[in-house]
Short mmCIF file of C-alpha atoms in Angstrom, two decimals:
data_model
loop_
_atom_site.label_atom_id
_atom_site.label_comp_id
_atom_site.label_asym_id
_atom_site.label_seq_id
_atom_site.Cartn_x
_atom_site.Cartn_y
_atom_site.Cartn_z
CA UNK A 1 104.59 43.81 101.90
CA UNK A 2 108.00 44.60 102.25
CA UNK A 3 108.95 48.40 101.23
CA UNK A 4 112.31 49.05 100.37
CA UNK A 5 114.22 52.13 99.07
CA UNK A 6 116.00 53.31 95.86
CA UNK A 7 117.44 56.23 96.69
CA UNK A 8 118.45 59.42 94.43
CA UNK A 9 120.32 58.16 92.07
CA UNK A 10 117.35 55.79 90.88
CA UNK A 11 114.32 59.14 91.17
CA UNK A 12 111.89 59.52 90.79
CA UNK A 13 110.35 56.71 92.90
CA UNK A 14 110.07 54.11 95.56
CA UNK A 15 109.09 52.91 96.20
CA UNK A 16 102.75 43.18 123.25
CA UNK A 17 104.99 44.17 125.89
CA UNK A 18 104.85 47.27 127.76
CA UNK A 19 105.29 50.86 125.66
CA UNK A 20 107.69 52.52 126.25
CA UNK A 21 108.09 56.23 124.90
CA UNK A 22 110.49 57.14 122.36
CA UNK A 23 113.09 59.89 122.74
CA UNK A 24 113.08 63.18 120.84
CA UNK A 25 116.60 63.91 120.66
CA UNK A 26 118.27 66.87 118.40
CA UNK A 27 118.17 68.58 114.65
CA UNK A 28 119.26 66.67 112.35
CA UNK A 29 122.75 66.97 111.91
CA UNK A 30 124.39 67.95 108.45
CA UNK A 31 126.91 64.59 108.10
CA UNK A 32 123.12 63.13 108.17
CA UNK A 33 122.05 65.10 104.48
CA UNK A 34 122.27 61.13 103.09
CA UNK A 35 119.09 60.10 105.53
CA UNK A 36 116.25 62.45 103.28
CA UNK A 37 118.78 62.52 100.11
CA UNK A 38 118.08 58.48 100.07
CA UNK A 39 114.41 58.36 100.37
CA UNK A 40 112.04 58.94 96.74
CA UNK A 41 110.32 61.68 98.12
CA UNK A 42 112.74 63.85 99.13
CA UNK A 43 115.06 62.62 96.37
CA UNK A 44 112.85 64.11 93.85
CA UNK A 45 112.60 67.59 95.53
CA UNK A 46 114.64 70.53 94.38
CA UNK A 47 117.83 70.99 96.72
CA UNK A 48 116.41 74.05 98.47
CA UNK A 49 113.56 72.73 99.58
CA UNK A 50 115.14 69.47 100.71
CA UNK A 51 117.61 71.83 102.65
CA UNK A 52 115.04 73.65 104.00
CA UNK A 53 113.38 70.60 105.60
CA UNK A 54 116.16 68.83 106.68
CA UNK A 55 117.50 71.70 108.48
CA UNK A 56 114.19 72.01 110.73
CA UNK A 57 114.06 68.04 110.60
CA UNK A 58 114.93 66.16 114.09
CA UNK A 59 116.51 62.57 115.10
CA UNK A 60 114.44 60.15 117.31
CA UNK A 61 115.83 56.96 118.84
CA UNK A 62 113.83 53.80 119.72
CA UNK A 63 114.28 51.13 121.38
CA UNK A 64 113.15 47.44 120.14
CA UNK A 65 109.42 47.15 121.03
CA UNK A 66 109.21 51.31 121.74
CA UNK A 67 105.53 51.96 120.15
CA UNK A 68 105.72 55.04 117.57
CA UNK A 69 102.27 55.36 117.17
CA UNK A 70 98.95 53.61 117.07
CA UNK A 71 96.35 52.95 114.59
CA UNK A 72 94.09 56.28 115.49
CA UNK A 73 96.20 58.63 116.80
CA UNK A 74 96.33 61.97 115.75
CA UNK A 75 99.39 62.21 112.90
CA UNK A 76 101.76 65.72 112.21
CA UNK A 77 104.66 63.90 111.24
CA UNK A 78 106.46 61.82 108.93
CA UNK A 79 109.44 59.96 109.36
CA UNK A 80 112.29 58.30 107.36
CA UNK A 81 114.06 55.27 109.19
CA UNK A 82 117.78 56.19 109.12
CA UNK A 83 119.13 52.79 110.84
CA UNK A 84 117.07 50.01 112.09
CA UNK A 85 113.19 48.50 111.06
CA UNK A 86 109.54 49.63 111.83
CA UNK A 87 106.99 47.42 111.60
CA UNK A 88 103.82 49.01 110.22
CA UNK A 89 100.36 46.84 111.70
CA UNK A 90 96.77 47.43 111.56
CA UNK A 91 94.30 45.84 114.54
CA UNK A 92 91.05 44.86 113.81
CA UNK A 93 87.80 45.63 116.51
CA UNK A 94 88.99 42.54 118.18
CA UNK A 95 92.53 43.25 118.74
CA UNK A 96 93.92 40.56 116.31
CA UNK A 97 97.43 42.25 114.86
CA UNK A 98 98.17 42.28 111.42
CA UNK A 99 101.86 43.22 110.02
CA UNK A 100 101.36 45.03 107.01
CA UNK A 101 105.06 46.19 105.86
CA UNK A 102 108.59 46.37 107.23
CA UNK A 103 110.24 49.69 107.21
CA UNK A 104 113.94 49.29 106.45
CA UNK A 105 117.07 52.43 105.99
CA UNK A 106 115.78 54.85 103.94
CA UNK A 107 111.93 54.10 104.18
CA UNK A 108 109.39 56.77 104.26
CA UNK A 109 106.07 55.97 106.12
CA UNK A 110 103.47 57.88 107.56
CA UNK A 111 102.71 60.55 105.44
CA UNK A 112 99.08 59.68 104.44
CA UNK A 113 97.66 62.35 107.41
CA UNK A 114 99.59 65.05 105.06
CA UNK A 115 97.35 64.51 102.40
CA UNK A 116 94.30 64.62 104.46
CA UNK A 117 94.58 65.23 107.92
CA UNK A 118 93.20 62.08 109.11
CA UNK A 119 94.52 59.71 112.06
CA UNK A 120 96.80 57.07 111.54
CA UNK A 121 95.77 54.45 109.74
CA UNK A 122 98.14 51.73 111.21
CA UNK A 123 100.69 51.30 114.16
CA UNK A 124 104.36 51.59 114.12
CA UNK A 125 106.54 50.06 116.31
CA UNK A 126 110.39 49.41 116.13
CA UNK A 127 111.48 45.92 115.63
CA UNK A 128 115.12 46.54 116.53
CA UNK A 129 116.84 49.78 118.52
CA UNK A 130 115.99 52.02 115.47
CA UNK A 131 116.83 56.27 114.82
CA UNK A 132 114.25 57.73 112.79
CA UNK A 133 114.64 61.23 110.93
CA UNK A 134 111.28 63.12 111.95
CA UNK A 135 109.79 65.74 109.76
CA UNK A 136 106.84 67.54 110.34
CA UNK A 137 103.60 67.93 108.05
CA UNK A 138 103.46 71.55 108.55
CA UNK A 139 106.89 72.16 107.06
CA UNK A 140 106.48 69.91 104.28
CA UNK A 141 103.31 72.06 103.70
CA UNK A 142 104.88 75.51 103.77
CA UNK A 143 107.74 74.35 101.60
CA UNK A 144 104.66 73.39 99.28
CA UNK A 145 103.13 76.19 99.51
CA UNK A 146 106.50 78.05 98.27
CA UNK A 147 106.43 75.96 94.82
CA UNK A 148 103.14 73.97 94.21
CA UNK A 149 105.02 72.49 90.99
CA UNK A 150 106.36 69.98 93.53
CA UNK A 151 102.88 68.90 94.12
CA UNK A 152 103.03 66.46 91.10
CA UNK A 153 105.73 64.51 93.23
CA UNK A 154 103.51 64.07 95.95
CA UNK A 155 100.59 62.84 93.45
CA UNK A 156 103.41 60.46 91.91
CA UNK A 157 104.39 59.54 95.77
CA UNK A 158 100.66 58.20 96.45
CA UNK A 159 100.49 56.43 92.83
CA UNK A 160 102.85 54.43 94.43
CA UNK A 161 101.65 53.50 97.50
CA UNK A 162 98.38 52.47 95.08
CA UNK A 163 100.18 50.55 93.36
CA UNK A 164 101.63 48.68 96.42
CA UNK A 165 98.37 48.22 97.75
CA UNK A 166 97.08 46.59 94.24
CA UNK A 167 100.52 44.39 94.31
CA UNK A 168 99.69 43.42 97.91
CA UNK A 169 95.70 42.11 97.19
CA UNK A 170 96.62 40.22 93.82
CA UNK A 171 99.08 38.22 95.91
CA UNK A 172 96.33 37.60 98.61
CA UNK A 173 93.83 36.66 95.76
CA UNK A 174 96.32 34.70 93.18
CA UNK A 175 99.19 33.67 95.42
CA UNK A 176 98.73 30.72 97.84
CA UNK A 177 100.27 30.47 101.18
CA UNK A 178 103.91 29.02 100.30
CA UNK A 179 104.02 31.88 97.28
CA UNK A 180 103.37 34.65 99.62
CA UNK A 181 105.82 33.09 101.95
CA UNK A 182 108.65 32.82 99.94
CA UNK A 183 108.12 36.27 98.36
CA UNK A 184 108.16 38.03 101.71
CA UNK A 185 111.60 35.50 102.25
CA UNK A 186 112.88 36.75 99.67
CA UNK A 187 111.99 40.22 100.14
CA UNK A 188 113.60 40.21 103.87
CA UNK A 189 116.31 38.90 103.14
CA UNK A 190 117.39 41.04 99.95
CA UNK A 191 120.57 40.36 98.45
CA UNK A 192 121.75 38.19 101.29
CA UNK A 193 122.24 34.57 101.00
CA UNK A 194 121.86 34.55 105.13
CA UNK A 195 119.33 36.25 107.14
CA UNK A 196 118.03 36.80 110.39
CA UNK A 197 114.33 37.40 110.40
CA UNK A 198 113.97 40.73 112.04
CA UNK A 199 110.04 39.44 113.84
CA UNK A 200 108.55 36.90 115.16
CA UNK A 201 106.95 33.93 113.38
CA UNK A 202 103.55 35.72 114.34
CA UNK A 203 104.78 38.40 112.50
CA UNK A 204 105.43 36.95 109.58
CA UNK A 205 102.81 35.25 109.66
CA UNK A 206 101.05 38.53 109.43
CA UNK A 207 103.11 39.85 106.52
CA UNK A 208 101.96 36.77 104.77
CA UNK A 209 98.63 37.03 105.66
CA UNK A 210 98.10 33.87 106.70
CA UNK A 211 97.90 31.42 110.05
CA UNK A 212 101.28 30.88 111.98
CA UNK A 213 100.74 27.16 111.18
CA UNK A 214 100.29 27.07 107.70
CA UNK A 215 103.31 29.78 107.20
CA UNK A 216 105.23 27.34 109.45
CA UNK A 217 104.79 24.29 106.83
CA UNK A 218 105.68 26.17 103.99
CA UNK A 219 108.92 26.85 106.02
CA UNK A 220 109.46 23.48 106.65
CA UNK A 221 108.30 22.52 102.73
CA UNK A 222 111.27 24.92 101.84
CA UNK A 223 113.56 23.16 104.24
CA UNK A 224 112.80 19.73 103.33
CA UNK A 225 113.15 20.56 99.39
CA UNK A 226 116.36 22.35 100.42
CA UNK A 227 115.79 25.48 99.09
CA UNK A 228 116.52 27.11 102.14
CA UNK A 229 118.09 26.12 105.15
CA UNK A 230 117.58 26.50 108.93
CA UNK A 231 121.17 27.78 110.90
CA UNK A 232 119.51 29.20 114.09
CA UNK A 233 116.76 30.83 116.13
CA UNK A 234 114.82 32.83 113.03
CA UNK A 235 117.70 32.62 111.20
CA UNK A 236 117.99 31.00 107.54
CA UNK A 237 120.27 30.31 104.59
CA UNK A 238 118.94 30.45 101.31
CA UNK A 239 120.07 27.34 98.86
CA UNK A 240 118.38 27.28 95.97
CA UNK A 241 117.11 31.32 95.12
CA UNK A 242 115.80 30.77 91.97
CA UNK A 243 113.36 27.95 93.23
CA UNK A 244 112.29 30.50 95.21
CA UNK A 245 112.05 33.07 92.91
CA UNK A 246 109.99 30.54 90.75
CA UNK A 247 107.64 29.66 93.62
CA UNK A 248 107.34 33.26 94.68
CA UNK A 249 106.31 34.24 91.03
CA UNK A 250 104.54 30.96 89.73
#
């Protein structure tokens, strides 16, 4: 599941190697406003309260591979990717990796431990060098706290991750493997007719929720019926979009 942005204009909603510690680096600066103005959450919050958090919000940088956070770790922040990708996974008890979504700019994630204080439910780890805009739970709260009406954005904020969840196990029920393969295509790659994919073929295998070999022949099916083509190392050109779009959506 790949969870993109909309931004203000289109409120009131959205929508392993060594670890390596990310940096903390500095508030927010104000030529940044754009970062929380572009996210659904934010978006849909009255000015003052977005300027309030933003000005006590701060920047971190990480590099590709830098670990965030893992699945269990105590949570007190949320963050909004302001340039670069996150990849969200959960691990089952025998270690086996699972790529659930791929943050892009403007992406919100992990903000369930505001709602109930719980651990983090998944891992998050930075797929390219990426600068997150951190903002803490306890001054999302306090702003809260200063005009509960706002509440109803939050309650419309976790509709919508329902919903994504809902959209997510249809597809793993309904969809076979080269479906849910060419929808997550599709999804990475956006509005580009060239892509690079931003993981490896693990990964994606793991957004697809299936084995690397059988996401690997749907590939090659898609190659072979010249739909999309092959122009590097994880890098693809799409031919024919609306085959795709039809296979993606049978």
């Amino acid at each position: 599941m790949l969870l993109r942005n909309r931004g203000r204009e289109n409120s009131p909603w959205y929508r392993s190697s060594a670890v390596r510690l990310p940096t903390l680096d500095s508030v927010l600066p104000v030529a940044d406003r754009r970062v929380l103005d572009s996210t659904e959450l934010f978006a849909s919050l009255p000015e003052a309260m977005v300027e309030q958090l933003r000005a006590k919000a701060r920047v971190r940088d990480l590099a590709k591979g830098d670990l965030l956070f893992g699945q269990g770790d105590e949570s007190s922040d949320m963050y909004v990717v302001q340039d670069g990708r996150i990849a969200i996974s959960t691990r089952s008890s025998d270690g086996r990796e699972s790529m659930v979504a791929v943050m892009e700019n403007g992406g919100l994630f992990g903000e369930m431990g505001l709602f109930d204080g719980g651990p983090r439910s998944a891992e998050a780890r930075a797929l390219t060098d990426t600068v997150l805009v951190e903002v803490a739970f306890d001054d999302v709260r306090a702003a809260v706290e200063q005009q509960p009406e706002v509440l109803w954005v939050i309650v419309r904020l976790l509709a919508q991750r329902i919903r994504a969840t809902d959209e997510a196990l249809a597809d793993a029920v309904f969809l076979d493997v080269p479906a849910r393969t060419a929808k997550r295509l599709l999804e990475l790659a956006g509005d580009a007719d060239e892509f690079q994919l931003p993981m490896t073929q693990e990964d994606l295998a793991g957004l697809v929720g299936a084995s690397r070999e059988r996401v690997n022949k749907a590939l090659a099916m898609f190659v072979r019926l010249e739909w999309i083509q092959a122009t590097g190392r994880s890098r693809y050109r799409i031919l024919d979009r609306d085959q795709l779009e039809l296979r993606a959506h049978p």
